[in-house]
Amino acid sequence: MSNMEHISNIFQFERKENNILETLDPETEYIKDGDIYCKKCNTQRTCFGITQKVRCICKCKAEEMKRKEEIEKQKEKQKRVEKLRCNSLLGDKYKEVKFENTDVTDEQFQKVFNRCKKYCEVADVVLNRGIGIYLYGTKGTGKTRLTACMANEMMNEYYSVLFTNFSEISKYIRSTFGKTNASEYDFIEKLANIDFLFIDDFGTEMVNRNDQDLWLQEKIFDVINKRYNNNKPIIFTSNYSLIDLIQQRGVADKTIDRINEMCEIMKLEGRSYRAKVKASREVPF
């Protein structure tokens, strides 16, 4: 390179550097030692690039960008949770229930409450091992509320959840009959593969009449057996013990055997949670 070319390059560099200084915004910036500084945080907004000075981000601008990124991340997370909630079929009554806003009515409720909460804390473990819960006992004691707390907690951690009962499942399956864009198989596959399936009020369905199995008996077995084979957990609530499901409700032995193996059995009795909620309700008329 000749001396003339070298001098020309230096001149070009100095001219470009001066051009950077000409971009000064006097409202928010000032020049110090040949660099542009931010008036707010007093850190540089120019720095050396490969061959010349270039614009760079000052400290307060970087922090602002980081805050915006975090806000966007939170919005995306919220969208994911809302989508999970929409797909969960959890009714409006239970969409806002949490362990934190659930009153503990007595010692037995506290024991079951603690186990349900702990289950959510180890969700990755129980999901991997296919461990569910069979929660039964007297009606009105808060079984559905506790499992709704669990469902909401799971969705907040981005697990896929379906909260339903076999009456609703049977209605949906029947609605697929004769349709080309939906099938019973596809629906059963969805039930089989979702992370956590919650079955509320199990045992209220009619599955047997005059010692003859009805159509729903087979469908209940199909769903539970699919989850069993896929090593996926189910969380049940019921007014009936497993023995009562067989003796009083006519549920097939093979179905109960799988539930017994898949689930930890928990009993909840005592004070009526519904009665407590009603007693504490403010009446506006």
mmCIF file of N, CA and C in Angstrom, residues 8 12 57 72 91 100 124 144 182 203 252:
data_model
loop_
_atom_site.group_PDB
_atom_site.id
_atom_site.type_symbol
_atom_site.label_atom_id
_atom_site.label_comp_id
_atom_site.label_asym_id
_atom_site.label_seq_id
_atom_site.Cartn_x
_atom_site.Cartn_y
_atom_site.Cartn_z
ATOM 1 N N SER A 8 -5.090 8.261 2.571
ATOM 2 C CA SER A 8 -6.479 8.335 2.114
ATOM 3 C C SER A 8 -7.395 7.524 3.018
ATOM 4 N N GLN A 12 -10.494 8.791 5.260
ATOM 5 C CA GLN A 12 -11.832 8.216 5.165
ATOM 6 C C GLN A 12 -12.337 7.791 6.542
ATOM 7 N N ILE A 57 -25.288 0.271 21.955
ATOM 8 C CA ILE A 57 -26.386 0.487 22.898
ATOM 9 C C ILE A 57 -25.832 0.866 24.270
ATOM 10 N N GLU A 72 -42.503 -9.467 26.698
ATOM 11 C CA GLU A 72 -42.964 -10.283 25.569
ATOM 12 C C GLU A 72 -42.966 -11.763 25.928
ATOM 13 N N GLY A 91 -64.388 -25.767 33.854
ATOM 14 C CA GLY A 91 -65.472 -24.789 33.858
ATOM 15 C C GLY A 91 -65.080 -23.461 34.475
ATOM 16 N N GLU A 100 -53.723 -21.570 47.023
ATOM 17 C CA GLU A 100 -53.571 -20.379 47.862
ATOM 18 C C GLU A 100 -54.913 -19.768 48.260
ATOM 19 N N ASP A 124 -43.293 -33.653 37.252
ATOM 20 C CA ASP A 124 -42.456 -34.312 36.252
ATOM 21 C C ASP A 124 -42.200 -35.769 36.608
ATOM 22 N N THR A 144 -63.622 -31.977 44.046
ATOM 23 C CA THR A 144 -63.491 -31.326 42.737
ATOM 24 C C THR A 144 -62.661 -30.063 42.844
ATOM 25 N N ALA A 182 -64.153 -35.966 12.050
ATOM 26 C CA ALA A 182 -63.844 -36.303 13.448
ATOM 27 C C ALA A 182 -64.091 -37.786 13.642
ATOM 28 N N GLY A 203 -68.161 -42.768 38.383
ATOM 29 C CA GLY A 203 -69.104 -43.695 39.003
ATOM 30 C C GLY A 203 -70.542 -43.242 38.929
ATOM 31 N N ALA A 252 -66.567 -52.592 35.500
ATOM 32 C CA ALA A 252 -65.878 -53.855 35.243
ATOM 33 C C ALA A 252 -64.644 -54.023 36.122
#
